[in-house]
Amino acid sequence: MLQKLLIKRIMHHLYKTEFQNNQYGFTRQKSTTCSNGSETIHRTSIRGIVVIMASLDVRGAFDTAWWPAILKGLRDAKCPRKFYHLAQDCLKERKVVIIINIFSIQKTITKGCPQGSCCGPGFWNIQYIPLLNLKYTNHSK
């Protein structure tokens, strides 16, 4: 419950201050179908302009969420200190345990967000704020 409240407060702060209109994944009341990408491509190509599109699909995205980038993103966004420290606490000293019959294996993890967690999508977006806020030329979107 605390994790859900934490990420809700952090994301509220970030949507007010950091996220531009070009973030669609894991965003409230938006999806990748809202991006109007195909409409933009169609409208531009009709005018005879060459269109180049790049898409990012990260393999094992949630498993590779890098904690230092998430925490740096929160610091750079001037996230309120209490939320930053709560996020930091959520990420430290995490362990994964696998139990098969009578055998148990435990490993400390230092990256990743659990699939299905309430903080995973938010933390994933936070580490990509610098990429999402790149400044482009007038002819780029």
PDB file of N, CA and C in Angstrom, residues 14-113:
ATOM      1  N   LEU A  14       6.225  14.390 -11.116  1.00  0.00           N
ATOM      2  CA  LEU A  14       6.936  14.327 -12.396  1.00  0.00           C
ATOM      3  C   LEU A  14       6.068  14.762 -13.571  1.00  0.00           C
ATOM      4  N   TYR A  15       4.787  14.419 -13.545  1.00  0.00           N
ATOM      5  CA  TYR A  15       3.918  14.821 -14.654  1.00  0.00           C
ATOM      6  C   TYR A  15       3.711  16.330 -14.661  1.00  0.00           C
ATOM      7  N   LYS A  16       3.811  16.961 -13.506  1.00  0.00           N
ATOM      8  CA  LYS A  16       3.695  18.420 -13.446  1.00  0.00           C
ATOM      9  C   LYS A  16       4.975  19.099 -13.914  1.00  0.00           C
ATOM     10  N   THR A  17       6.124  18.443 -13.703  1.00  0.00           N
ATOM     11  CA  THR A  17       7.391  19.134 -13.923  1.00  0.00           C
ATOM     12  C   THR A  17       8.258  18.585 -15.034  1.00  0.00           C
ATOM     13  N   GLU A  18       8.250  17.291 -15.283  1.00  0.00           N
ATOM     14  CA  GLU A  18       9.263  16.689 -16.149  1.00  0.00           C
ATOM     15  C   GLU A  18       8.759  16.105 -17.465  1.00  0.00           C
ATOM     16  N   PHE A  19       7.670  15.375 -17.415  1.00  0.00           N
ATOM     17  CA  PHE A  19       7.248  14.653 -18.613  1.00  0.00           C
ATOM     18  C   PHE A  19       6.663  15.603 -19.642  1.00  0.00           C
ATOM     19  N   GLN A  20       7.138  15.457 -20.842  1.00  0.00           N
ATOM     20  CA  GLN A  20       6.624  16.256 -21.943  1.00  0.00           C
ATOM     21  C   GLN A  20       5.443  15.512 -22.567  1.00  0.00           C
ATOM     22  N   ASN A  21       4.872  16.098 -23.578  1.00  0.00           N
ATOM     23  CA  ASN A  21       3.713  15.477 -24.238  1.00  0.00           C
ATOM     24  C   ASN A  21       4.076  14.245 -25.049  1.00  0.00           C
ATOM     25  N   ASN A  22       5.355  13.912 -25.153  1.00  0.00           N
ATOM     26  CA  ASN A  22       5.740  12.775 -25.983  1.00  0.00           C
ATOM     27  C   ASN A  22       5.936  11.479 -25.194  1.00  0.00           C
ATOM     28  N   GLN A  23       5.409  11.405 -23.982  1.00  0.00           N
ATOM     29  CA  GLN A  23       5.461  10.169 -23.203  1.00  0.00           C
ATOM     30  C   GLN A  23       4.079   9.529 -23.219  1.00  0.00           C
ATOM     31  N   TYR A  24       3.998   8.331 -23.786  1.00  0.00           N
ATOM     32  CA  TYR A  24       2.710   7.653 -23.913  1.00  0.00           C
ATOM     33  C   TYR A  24       2.646   6.346 -23.136  1.00  0.00           C
ATOM     34  N   GLY A  25       3.749   5.607 -23.059  1.00  0.00           N
ATOM     35  CA  GLY A  25       3.751   4.340 -22.351  1.00  0.00           C
ATOM     36  C   GLY A  25       3.669   4.540 -20.852  1.00  0.00           C
ATOM     37  N   PHE A  26       2.915   3.714 -20.184  1.00  0.00           N
ATOM     38  CA  PHE A  26       2.758   3.746 -18.729  1.00  0.00           C
ATOM     39  C   PHE A  26       2.324   5.122 -18.245  1.00  0.00           C
ATOM     40  N   THR A  27       1.448   5.765 -18.979  1.00  0.00           N
ATOM     41  CA  THR A  27       1.012   7.111 -18.636  1.00  0.00           C
ATOM     42  C   THR A  27      -0.505   7.119 -18.498  1.00  0.00           C
ATOM     43  N   ARG A  28      -0.967   7.719 -17.418  1.00  0.00           N
ATOM     44  CA  ARG A  28      -2.395   7.763 -17.130  1.00  0.00           C
ATOM     45  C   ARG A  28      -3.156   8.435 -18.276  1.00  0.00           C
ATOM     46  N   GLN A  29      -4.243   7.841 -18.680  1.00  0.00           N
ATOM     47  CA  GLN A  29      -5.151   8.330 -19.719  1.00  0.00           C
ATOM     48  C   GLN A  29      -4.466   8.489 -21.074  1.00  0.00           C
ATOM     49  N   LYS A  30      -3.393   7.749 -21.308  1.00  0.00           N
ATOM     50  CA  LYS A  30      -2.705   7.746 -22.600  1.00  0.00           C
ATOM     51  C   LYS A  30      -2.281   6.322 -22.913  1.00  0.00           C
ATOM     52  N   SER A  31      -2.032   6.090 -24.173  1.00  0.00           N
ATOM     53  CA  SER A  31      -1.409   4.839 -24.583  1.00  0.00           C
ATOM     54  C   SER A  31      -0.631   5.137 -25.851  1.00  0.00           C
ATOM     55  N   THR A  32       0.132   4.165 -26.306  1.00  0.00           N
ATOM     56  CA  THR A  32       0.932   4.395 -27.504  1.00  0.00           C
ATOM     57  C   THR A  32       0.052   4.666 -28.724  1.00  0.00           C
ATOM     58  N   THR A  33      -1.208   4.271 -28.688  1.00  0.00           N
ATOM     59  CA  THR A  33      -2.099   4.551 -29.813  1.00  0.00           C
ATOM     60  C   THR A  33      -2.516   6.018 -29.858  1.00  0.00           C
ATOM     61  N   CYS A  34      -2.260   6.756 -28.789  1.00  0.00           N
ATOM     62  CA  CYS A  34      -2.593   8.192 -28.742  1.00  0.00           C
ATOM     63  C   CYS A  34      -1.532   9.064 -29.399  1.00  0.00           C
ATOM     64  N   SER A  35      -0.424   8.493 -29.782  1.00  0.00           N
ATOM     65  CA  SER A  35       0.715   9.294 -30.234  1.00  0.00           C
ATOM     66  C   SER A  35       0.502   9.944 -31.601  1.00  0.00           C
ATOM     67  N   ASN A  36      -0.499   9.523 -32.345  1.00  0.00           N
ATOM     68  CA  ASN A  36      -0.777  10.063 -33.681  1.00  0.00           C
ATOM     69  C   ASN A  36       0.408   9.904 -34.626  1.00  0.00           C
ATOM     70  N   GLY A  37       1.258   8.933 -34.369  1.00  0.00           N
ATOM     71  CA  GLY A  37       2.427   8.692 -35.213  1.00  0.00           C
ATOM     72  C   GLY A  37       2.056   8.397 -36.645  1.00  0.00           C
ATOM     73  N   SER A  38       1.085   7.521 -36.872  1.00  0.00           N
ATOM     74  CA  SER A  38       0.724   7.173 -38.246  1.00  0.00           C
ATOM     75  C   SER A  38       0.093   8.364 -38.962  1.00  0.00           C
ATOM     76  N   GLU A  39      -0.672   9.167 -38.227  1.00  0.00           N
ATOM     77  CA  GLU A  39      -1.267  10.367 -38.833  1.00  0.00           C
ATOM     78  C   GLU A  39      -0.183  11.360 -39.252  1.00  0.00           C
ATOM     79  N   THR A  40       0.804  11.561 -38.401  1.00  0.00           N
ATOM     80  CA  THR A  40       1.911  12.466 -38.707  1.00  0.00           C
ATOM     81  C   THR A  40       2.697  11.971 -39.909  1.00  0.00           C
ATOM     82  N   ILE A  41       2.986  10.668 -39.957  1.00  0.00           N
ATOM     83  CA  ILE A  41       3.720  10.091 -41.082  1.00  0.00           C
ATOM     84  C   ILE A  41       2.930  10.273 -42.367  1.00  0.00           C
ATOM     85  N   HIS A  42       1.644   9.979 -42.341  1.00  0.00           N
ATOM     86  CA  HIS A  42       0.808  10.106 -43.535  1.00  0.00           C
ATOM     87  C   HIS A  42       0.767  11.557 -44.021  1.00  0.00           C
ATOM     88  N   ARG A  43       0.507  12.485 -43.122  1.00  0.00           N
ATOM     89  CA  ARG A  43       0.399  13.901 -43.475  1.00  0.00           C
ATOM     90  C   ARG A  43       1.715  14.431 -44.049  1.00  0.00           C
ATOM     91  N   THR A  44       2.822  14.017 -43.483  1.00  0.00           N
ATOM     92  CA  THR A  44       4.131  14.484 -43.933  1.00  0.00           C
ATOM     93  C   THR A  44       4.510  13.864 -45.270  1.00  0.00           C
ATOM     94  N   SER A  45       4.260  12.575 -45.443  1.00  0.00           N
ATOM     95  CA  SER A  45       4.656  11.909 -46.675  1.00  0.00           C
ATOM     96  C   SER A  45       3.828  12.379 -47.872  1.00  0.00           C
ATOM     97  N   ILE A  46       2.604  12.815 -47.648  1.00  0.00           N
ATOM     98  CA  ILE A  46       1.778  13.349 -48.735  1.00  0.00           C
ATOM     99  C   ILE A  46       2.439  14.585 -49.344  1.00  0.00           C
ATOM    100  N   ARG A  47       3.129  15.345 -48.496  1.00  0.00           N
ATOM    101  CA  ARG A  47       3.806  16.555 -48.974  1.00  0.00           C
ATOM    102  C   ARG A  47       5.138  16.234 -49.647  1.00  0.00           C
ATOM    103  N   GLY A  48       5.474  14.960 -49.779  1.00  0.00           N
ATOM    104  CA  GLY A  48       6.698  14.557 -50.450  1.00  0.00           C
ATOM    105  C   GLY A  48       7.942  14.635 -49.584  1.00  0.00           C
ATOM    106  N   ILE A  49       7.760  14.693 -48.293  1.00  0.00           N
ATOM    107  CA  ILE A  49       8.896  14.775 -47.372  1.00  0.00           C
ATOM    108  C   ILE A  49       9.245  13.366 -46.903  1.00  0.00           C
ATOM    109  N   VAL A  50      10.548  13.082 -46.857  1.00  0.00           N
ATOM    110  CA  VAL A  50      11.007  11.785 -46.391  1.00  0.00           C
ATOM    111  C   VAL A  50      10.721  11.671 -44.888  1.00  0.00           C
ATOM    112  N   VAL A  51      10.209  10.525 -44.491  1.00  0.00           N
ATOM    113  CA  VAL A  51       9.874  10.287 -43.087  1.00  0.00           C
ATOM    114  C   VAL A  51      10.740   9.155 -42.561  1.00  0.00           C
ATOM    115  N   ILE A  52      11.367   9.409 -41.421  1.00  0.00           N
ATOM    116  CA  ILE A  52      12.143   8.379 -40.739  1.00  0.00           C
ATOM    117  C   ILE A  52      11.567   8.238 -39.341  1.00  0.00           C
ATOM    118  N   MET A  53      11.331   6.992 -38.955  1.00  0.00           N
ATOM    119  CA  MET A  53      10.757   6.752 -37.636  1.00  0.00           C
ATOM    120  C   MET A  53      11.666   5.802 -36.861  1.00  0.00           C
ATOM    121  N   ALA A  54      11.873   6.094 -35.599  1.00  0.00           N
ATOM    122  CA  ALA A  54      12.647   5.216 -34.725  1.00  0.00           C
ATOM    123  C   ALA A  54      11.751   4.788 -33.572  1.00  0.00           C
ATOM    124  N   SER A  55      11.867   3.549 -33.187  1.00  0.00           N
ATOM    125  CA  SER A  55      11.080   3.018 -32.089  1.00  0.00           C
ATOM    126  C   SER A  55      12.017   2.305 -31.128  1.00  0.00           C
ATOM    127  N   LEU A  56      11.714   2.372 -29.857  1.00  0.00           N
ATOM    128  CA  LEU A  56      12.545   1.751 -28.835  1.00  0.00           C
ATOM    129  C   LEU A  56      11.754   0.642 -28.152  1.00  0.00           C
ATOM    130  N   ASP A  57      12.281  -0.556 -28.217  1.00  0.00           N
ATOM    131  CA  ASP A  57      11.685  -1.691 -27.507  1.00  0.00           C
ATOM    132  C   ASP A  57      12.810  -2.370 -26.756  1.00  0.00           C
ATOM    133  N   VAL A  58      12.802  -2.254 -25.460  1.00  0.00           N
ATOM    134  CA  VAL A  58      13.898  -2.777 -24.646  1.00  0.00           C
ATOM    135  C   VAL A  58      13.571  -4.190 -24.201  1.00  0.00           C
ATOM    136  N   ARG A  59      14.436  -5.116 -24.551  1.00  0.00           N
ATOM    137  CA  ARG A  59      14.236  -6.511 -24.167  1.00  0.00           C
ATOM    138  C   ARG A  59      14.393  -6.638 -22.651  1.00  0.00           C
ATOM    139  N   GLY A  60      13.462  -7.299 -22.016  1.00  0.00           N
ATOM    140  CA  GLY A  60      13.524  -7.484 -20.569  1.00  0.00           C
ATOM    141  C   GLY A  60      13.490  -6.154 -19.829  1.00  0.00           C
ATOM    142  N   ALA A  61      12.643  -5.247 -20.298  1.00  0.00           N
ATOM    143  CA  ALA A  61      12.642  -3.864 -19.812  1.00  0.00           C
ATOM    144  C   ALA A  61      12.607  -3.755 -18.291  1.00  0.00           C
ATOM    145  N   PHE A  62      11.677  -4.390 -17.661  1.00  0.00           N
ATOM    146  CA  PHE A  62      11.550  -4.248 -16.210  1.00  0.00           C
ATOM    147  C   PHE A  62      12.716  -4.907 -15.481  1.00  0.00           C
ATOM    148  N   ASP A  63      13.275  -5.949 -16.070  1.00  0.00           N
ATOM    149  CA  ASP A  63      14.409  -6.628 -15.442  1.00  0.00           C
ATOM    150  C   ASP A  63      15.681  -5.789 -15.508  1.00  0.00           C
ATOM    151  N   THR A  64      15.743  -4.837 -16.424  1.00  0.00           N
ATOM    152  CA  THR A  64      16.971  -4.065 -16.617  1.00  0.00           C
ATOM    153  C   THR A  64      16.878  -2.639 -16.093  1.00  0.00           C
ATOM    154  N   ALA A  65      15.797  -2.283 -15.433  1.00  0.00           N
ATOM    155  CA  ALA A  65      15.669  -0.924 -14.891  1.00  0.00           C
ATOM    156  C   ALA A  65      16.833  -0.671 -13.941  1.00  0.00           C
ATOM    157  N   TRP A  66      17.644   0.317 -14.251  1.00  0.00           N
ATOM    158  CA  TRP A  66      18.879   0.559 -13.524  1.00  0.00           C
ATOM    159  C   TRP A  66      18.616   1.520 -12.380  1.00  0.00           C
ATOM    160  N   TRP A  67      18.787   1.086 -11.169  1.00  0.00           N
ATOM    161  CA  TRP A  67      18.450   1.865  -9.988  1.00  0.00           C
ATOM    162  C   TRP A  67      19.180   3.205  -9.901  1.00  0.00           C
ATOM    163  N   PRO A  68      20.488   3.273 -10.200  1.00  0.00           N
ATOM    164  CA  PRO A  68      21.144   4.595 -10.154  1.00  0.00           C
ATOM    165  C   PRO A  68      20.508   5.609 -11.106  1.00  0.00           C
ATOM    166  N   ALA A  69      20.045   5.159 -12.279  1.00  0.00           N
ATOM    167  CA  ALA A  69      19.391   6.074 -13.222  1.00  0.00           C
ATOM    168  C   ALA A  69      18.037   6.533 -12.681  1.00  0.00           C
ATOM    169  N   ILE A  70      17.330   5.643 -12.022  1.00  0.00           N
ATOM    170  CA  ILE A  70      16.033   6.005 -11.442  1.00  0.00           C
ATOM    171  C   ILE A  70      16.233   7.053 -10.350  1.00  0.00           C
ATOM    172  N   LEU A  71      17.184   6.807  -9.462  1.00  0.00           N
ATOM    173  CA  LEU A  71      17.435   7.746  -8.369  1.00  0.00           C
ATOM    174  C   LEU A  71      17.977   9.077  -8.884  1.00  0.00           C
ATOM    175  N   LYS A  72      18.834   9.038  -9.903  1.00  0.00           N
ATOM    176  CA  LYS A  72      19.336  10.279 -10.504  1.00  0.00           C
ATOM    177  C   LYS A  72      18.190  11.049 -11.146  1.00  0.00           C
ATOM    178  N   GLY A  73      17.288  10.339 -11.820  1.00  0.00           N
ATOM    179  CA  GLY A  73      16.127  10.989 -12.425  1.00  0.00           C
ATOM    180  C   GLY A  73      15.275  11.696 -11.387  1.00  0.00           C
ATOM    181  N   LEU A  74      15.110  11.073 -10.237  1.00  0.00           N
ATOM    182  CA  LEU A  74      14.340  11.699  -9.161  1.00  0.00           C
ATOM    183  C   LEU A  74      15.053  12.929  -8.616  1.00  0.00           C
ATOM    184  N   ARG A  75      16.368  12.830  -8.457  1.00  0.00           N
ATOM    185  CA  ARG A  75      17.132  13.998  -7.968  1.00  0.00           C
ATOM    186  C   ARG A  75      17.074  15.140  -8.981  1.00  0.00           C
ATOM    187  N   ASP A  76      17.300  14.812 -10.260  1.00  0.00           N
ATOM    188  CA  ASP A  76      17.291  15.832 -11.309  1.00  0.00           C
ATOM    189  C   ASP A  76      15.930  16.513 -11.427  1.00  0.00           C
ATOM    190  N   ALA A  77      14.871  15.763 -11.147  1.00  0.00           N
ATOM    191  CA  ALA A  77      13.508  16.306 -11.231  1.00  0.00           C
ATOM    192  C   ALA A  77      13.124  17.059  -9.962  1.00  0.00           C
ATOM    193  N   LYS A  78      14.074  17.145  -9.050  1.00  0.00           N
ATOM    194  CA  LYS A  78      13.827  17.836  -7.776  1.00  0.00           C
ATOM    195  C   LYS A  78      12.604  17.252  -7.053  1.00  0.00           C
ATOM    196  N   CYS A  79      12.556  15.938  -7.070  1.00  0.00           N
ATOM    197  CA  CYS A  79      11.492  15.226  -6.371  1.00  0.00           C
ATOM    198  C   CYS A  79      11.599  15.561  -4.883  1.00  0.00           C
ATOM    199  N   PRO A  80      10.491  15.786  -4.208  1.00  0.00           N
ATOM    200  CA  PRO A  80      10.565  16.073  -2.774  1.00  0.00           C
ATOM    201  C   PRO A  80      11.405  15.030  -2.043  1.00  0.00           C
ATOM    202  N   ARG A  81      12.232  15.503  -1.140  1.00  0.00           N
ATOM    203  CA  ARG A  81      13.206  14.661  -0.441  1.00  0.00           C
ATOM    204  C   ARG A  81      12.567  13.429   0.204  1.00  0.00           C
ATOM    205  N   LYS A  82      11.418  13.601   0.834  1.00  0.00           N
ATOM    206  CA  LYS A  82      10.798  12.458   1.526  1.00  0.00           C
ATOM    207  C   LYS A  82      10.414  11.357   0.537  1.00  0.00           C
ATOM    208  N   PHE A  83       9.969  11.734  -0.669  1.00  0.00           N
ATOM    209  CA  PHE A  83       9.623  10.727  -1.674  1.00  0.00           C
ATOM    210  C   PHE A  83      10.876  10.073  -2.240  1.00  0.00           C
ATOM    211  N   TYR A  84      11.923  10.886  -2.415  1.00  0.00           N
ATOM    212  CA  TYR A  84      13.187  10.339  -2.907  1.00  0.00           C
ATOM    213  C   TYR A  84      13.701   9.269  -1.936  1.00  0.00           C
ATOM    214  N   HIS A  85      13.690   9.573  -0.656  1.00  0.00           N
ATOM    215  CA  HIS A  85      14.201   8.620   0.333  1.00  0.00           C
ATOM    216  C   HIS A  85      13.317   7.369   0.418  1.00  0.00           C
ATOM    217  N   LEU A  86      12.023   7.520   0.255  1.00  0.00           N
ATOM    218  CA  LEU A  86      11.145   6.341   0.229  1.00  0.00           C
ATOM    219  C   LEU A  86      11.447   5.470  -0.992  1.00  0.00           C
ATOM    220  N   ALA A  87      11.647   6.102  -2.144  1.00  0.00           N
ATOM    221  CA  ALA A  87      11.998   5.350  -3.349  1.00  0.00           C
ATOM    222  C   ALA A  87      13.332   4.642  -3.154  1.00  0.00           C
ATOM    223  N   GLN A  88      14.280   5.341  -2.567  1.00  0.00           N
ATOM    224  CA  GLN A  88      15.595   4.767  -2.296  1.00  0.00           C
ATOM    225  C   GLN A  88      15.451   3.533  -1.391  1.00  0.00           C
ATOM    226  N   ASP A  89      14.613   3.640  -0.374  1.00  0.00           N
ATOM    227  CA  ASP A  89      14.388   2.507   0.526  1.00  0.00           C
ATOM    228  C   ASP A  89      13.733   1.330  -0.195  1.00  0.00           C
ATOM    229  N   CYS A  90      12.852   1.615  -1.142  1.00  0.00           N
ATOM    230  CA  CYS A  90      12.198   0.536  -1.903  1.00  0.00           C
ATOM    231  C   CYS A  90      13.205  -0.242  -2.747  1.00  0.00           C
ATOM    232  N   LEU A  91      14.294   0.413  -3.120  1.00  0.00           N
ATOM    233  CA  LEU A  91      15.250  -0.212  -4.024  1.00  0.00           C
ATOM    234  C   LEU A  91      16.434  -0.871  -3.320  1.00  0.00           C
ATOM    235  N   LYS A  92      16.644  -0.619  -2.061  1.00  0.00           N
ATOM    236  CA  LYS A  92      17.845  -1.176  -1.435  1.00  0.00           C
ATOM    237  C   LYS A  92      17.563  -2.496  -0.731  1.00  0.00           C
ATOM    238  N   GLU A  93      18.610  -3.295  -0.668  1.00  0.00           N
ATOM    239  CA  GLU A  93      18.588  -4.581   0.025  1.00  0.00           C
ATOM    240  C   GLU A  93      17.451  -5.486  -0.444  1.00  0.00           C
ATOM    241  N   ARG A  94      17.229  -5.526  -1.754  1.00  0.00           N
ATOM    242  CA  ARG A  94      16.200  -6.413  -2.304  1.00  0.00           C
ATOM    243  C   ARG A  94      16.818  -7.768  -2.594  1.00  0.00           C
ATOM    244  N   LYS A  95      16.040  -8.802  -2.369  1.00  0.00           N
ATOM    245  CA  LYS A  95      16.517 -10.161  -2.601  1.00  0.00           C
ATOM    246  C   LYS A  95      15.462 -10.947  -3.370  1.00  0.00           C
ATOM    247  N   VAL A  96      15.941 -11.905  -4.125  1.00  0.00           N
ATOM    248  CA  VAL A  96      15.048 -12.839  -4.795  1.00  0.00           C
ATOM    249  C   VAL A  96      15.360 -14.216  -4.215  1.00  0.00           C
ATOM    250  N   VAL A  97      14.310 -14.969  -3.942  1.00  0.00           N
ATOM    251  CA  VAL A  97      14.483 -16.296  -3.350  1.00  0.00           C
ATOM    252  C   VAL A  97      13.755 -17.310  -4.225  1.00  0.00           C
ATOM    253  N   ILE A  98      14.468 -18.361  -4.557  1.00  0.00           N
ATOM    254  CA  ILE A  98      13.868 -19.459  -5.326  1.00  0.00           C
ATOM    255  C   ILE A  98      13.897 -20.697  -4.441  1.00  0.00           C
ATOM    256  N   ILE A  99      12.728 -21.304  -4.255  1.00  0.00           N
ATOM    257  CA  ILE A  99      12.627 -22.502  -3.422  1.00  0.00           C
ATOM    258  C   ILE A  99      12.083 -23.634  -4.279  1.00  0.00           C
ATOM    259  N   ILE A 100      12.874 -24.691  -4.356  1.00  0.00           N
ATOM    260  CA  ILE A 100      12.459 -25.889  -5.094  1.00  0.00           C
ATOM    261  C   ILE A 100      12.618 -27.070  -4.141  1.00  0.00           C
ATOM    262  N   ASN A 101      11.484 -27.661  -3.819  1.00  0.00           N
ATOM    263  CA  ASN A 101      11.457 -28.745  -2.835  1.00  0.00           C
ATOM    264  C   ASN A 101      12.122 -28.282  -1.542  1.00  0.00           C
ATOM    265  N   ILE A 102      13.249 -28.899  -1.186  1.00  0.00           N
ATOM    266  CA  ILE A 102      13.919 -28.518   0.061  1.00  0.00           C
ATOM    267  C   ILE A 102      15.099 -27.569  -0.170  1.00  0.00           C
ATOM    268  N   PHE A 103      15.366 -27.233  -1.425  1.00  0.00           N
ATOM    269  CA  PHE A 103      16.490 -26.355  -1.750  1.00  0.00           C
ATOM    270  C   PHE A 103      16.024 -24.903  -1.868  1.00  0.00           C
ATOM    271  N   SER A 104      16.845 -24.020  -1.362  1.00  0.00           N
ATOM    272  CA  SER A 104      16.539 -22.596  -1.396  1.00  0.00           C
ATOM    273  C   SER A 104      17.769 -21.833  -1.875  1.00  0.00           C
ATOM    274  N   ILE A 105      17.573 -20.947  -2.824  1.00  0.00           N
ATOM    275  CA  ILE A 105      18.656 -20.103  -3.329  1.00  0.00           C
ATOM    276  C   ILE A 105      18.229 -18.657  -3.169  1.00  0.00           C
ATOM    277  N   GLN A 106      19.113 -17.852  -2.616  1.00  0.00           N
ATOM    278  CA  GLN A 106      18.818 -16.436  -2.383  1.00  0.00           C
ATOM    279  C   GLN A 106      19.892 -15.599  -3.061  1.00  0.00           C
ATOM    280  N   LYS A 107      19.475 -14.509  -3.717  1.00  0.00           N
ATOM    281  CA  LYS A 107      20.419 -13.629  -4.388  1.00  0.00           C
ATOM    282  C   LYS A 107      19.992 -12.183  -4.171  1.00  0.00           C
ATOM    283  N   THR A 108      20.963 -11.335  -3.871  1.00  0.00           N
ATOM    284  CA  THR A 108      20.701  -9.902  -3.760  1.00  0.00           C
ATOM    285  C   THR A 108      20.613  -9.337  -5.167  1.00  0.00           C
ATOM    286  N   ILE A 109      19.603  -8.496  -5.424  1.00  0.00           N
ATOM    287  CA  ILE A 109      19.463  -7.889  -6.739  1.00  0.00           C
ATOM    288  C   ILE A 109      19.745  -6.390  -6.646  1.00  0.00           C
ATOM    289  N   THR A 110      20.249  -5.836  -7.744  1.00  0.00           N
ATOM    290  CA  THR A 110      20.638  -4.425  -7.762  1.00  0.00           C
ATOM    291  C   THR A 110      20.035  -3.659  -8.931  1.00  0.00           C
ATOM    292  N   LYS A 111      19.130  -4.306  -9.656  1.00  0.00           N
ATOM    293  CA  LYS A 111      18.440  -3.626 -10.751  1.00  0.00           C
ATOM    294  C   LYS A 111      17.117  -4.334 -10.980  1.00  0.00           C
ATOM    295  N   GLY A 112      16.248  -3.669 -11.731  1.00  0.00           N
ATOM    296  CA  GLY A 112      14.979  -4.273 -12.094  1.00  0.00           C
ATOM    297  C   GLY A 112      13.820  -3.815 -11.228  1.00  0.00           C
ATOM    298  N   CYS A 113      12.637  -3.970 -11.782  1.00  0.00           N
ATOM    299  CA  CYS A 113      11.385  -3.694 -11.081  1.00  0.00           C
ATOM    300  C   CYS A 113      10.502  -4.916 -11.266  1.00  0.00           C
TER     301      CYS A 113
END
